[in-house]
């Protein structure tokens, strides 16, 4: 029988428990176990992918938890921790001749296959312990290697201005990868389904929305609802390919205006284009050419459609404002909500307005309901700075 699961497929490891650096820019307490515990106990994520499990030091930790019986390998692929299953993943940088860098996500069915993949990557990478490292083989060779091991390869945060397929590598994905072998693409924090609908090359892909978390609090800031028979690697593969009734039934993402690369940003006067302005080569305020091209502006530059198009298989995209963005909702009140309702998913999706108000008061409850309904007023983000929710007052 199929049921819905909440899924976040892009969470980074900062360090191992022994202090070995993995993702330099991520929080030190982002260990394999801490991520699993946070996802299961506080976030209510039923399937996650912990990226960076190609790191040999991380693999040692995984084996320790399997040996202790705190975790178990799932038939069908993945690792079980309490009510959450963990898919083993890796983020890798490719850079083909004549193109800029792009990041891709590789998911493997089990630990043994990931360890074998690490052995292969170590021959083509300067430091296989670290996250998001460049691999010195053509992108299609990497793709063949992943698929040959029964894995899944998808392009990561496809529009961000730094290290993505469309943002920095090429205007046509097929120039870099065999698109027939790609079941899905990750939209990234500054894009949504409507924005991606301007590019016809993307019509056949399943869209996924993930947190790309660099801290425990960011887990689940973007996520997917998937219809699966069980939270396993095999079922995930079917869902991404929309096979046998499996599939992504909803994407929950930051309103793209909250994304830190949504609009073009001037690094001289720090201005961000507002929604009424179109793409520019120079800052409209000071005239400087030192601009960071925003995701929306990049999409408009490479679009091959006048209007966004959504194929019949595309699920709804719901703008989800993470709890940490809600004005007035500090750590103490958040703990009260979690104490009352269990997990963030319960707060975001299921708690009634009356029940929310009884815990945090009418004003914060009103923000939470507005977030659920997609009616919050937002200030646009750009140039590496997140947008924010405007106060009601």
XYZ file of N, CA, C and O in Angstrom, residues 23-24 37 53 95 108 131 141 145 158 163-164 197 208 242 244 255-256 285 303 313 334 346 363 369 393:
104
model
N 32.304 19.092 5.373
C 31.844 20.280 4.637
C 32.315 21.495 5.418
O 31.797 21.794 6.499
N 33.319 22.189 4.889
C 33.995 23.252 5.633
C 33.011 24.339 6.068
O 33.097 24.881 7.165
N 19.142 12.166 14.124
C 18.357 12.415 15.328
C 17.454 13.642 15.156
O 16.276 13.612 15.531
N 28.303 11.170 2.480
C 28.573 9.838 3.030
C 29.585 9.068 2.182
O 29.879 7.907 2.473
N 33.436 19.824 -13.990
C 33.780 20.999 -14.799
C 34.329 20.507 -16.131
O 35.492 20.140 -16.237
N 23.361 6.451 -3.639
C 23.735 5.045 -3.776
C 22.814 4.150 -2.941
O 22.318 4.561 -1.889
N 33.562 17.375 1.264
C 32.317 17.509 0.509
C 32.511 18.339 -0.754
O 33.360 19.237 -0.807
N 31.196 10.694 -17.830
C 31.885 9.528 -17.264
C 31.444 9.299 -15.821
O 31.219 8.154 -15.405
N 29.407 6.069 -14.278
C 29.925 5.362 -13.105
C 28.833 5.210 -12.047
O 28.683 4.142 -11.440
N 19.895 23.763 -9.672
C 20.277 23.928 -11.081
C 20.412 25.369 -11.564
O 21.002 25.599 -12.618
N 28.223 27.425 -9.370
C 28.343 25.961 -9.395
C 27.014 25.235 -9.597
O 26.589 24.430 -8.768
N 26.384 25.529 -10.709
C 25.180 24.793 -11.089
C 25.120 24.669 -12.603
O 25.795 25.409 -13.326
N 9.471 26.505 -15.335
C 8.589 26.226 -16.462
C 8.835 27.064 -17.697
O 8.217 26.827 -18.744
N 12.613 18.149 -7.582
C 12.697 17.960 -6.144
C 13.202 19.246 -5.491
O 13.926 20.031 -6.110
N 8.623 8.315 -11.577
C 7.160 8.287 -11.666
C 6.666 6.929 -12.168
O 5.861 6.840 -13.091
N 4.950 3.007 -11.380
C 4.110 2.143 -10.536
C 3.343 2.919 -9.472
O 3.189 2.459 -8.335
N 9.445 30.331 -0.486
C 9.047 31.250 -1.543
C 10.344 31.745 -2.178
O 11.268 32.176 -1.481
N 10.431 31.625 -3.488
C 11.702 31.924 -4.163
C 12.205 33.328 -3.840
O 13.405 33.591 -3.899
N 21.094 51.403 -9.814
C 21.262 52.498 -8.854
C 22.583 53.234 -9.014
O 22.609 54.459 -9.062
N 15.498 31.540 -21.082
C 14.160 30.988 -21.327
C 13.892 30.843 -22.823
O 14.304 31.678 -23.629
N 2.155 15.986 -15.280
C 2.731 15.198 -14.170
C 3.290 16.073 -13.053
O 3.663 15.567 -11.999
N 9.437 28.172 20.051
C 9.533 27.007 19.169
C 9.548 25.721 19.987
O 8.876 24.735 19.635
N 4.331 18.572 12.031
C 3.015 18.665 12.671
C 2.586 20.121 12.821
O 1.426 20.473 12.577
N -1.007 36.367 17.555
C -0.214 37.026 16.512
C 0.706 36.032 15.797
O 0.733 35.964 14.562
N -0.395 30.533 10.205
C -1.491 30.216 9.283
C -1.263 30.890 7.936
O -1.469 30.286 6.870
N 2.625 44.638 11.194
C 2.391 46.034 11.627
C 2.812 47.018 10.569
O 3.693 46.778 9.773
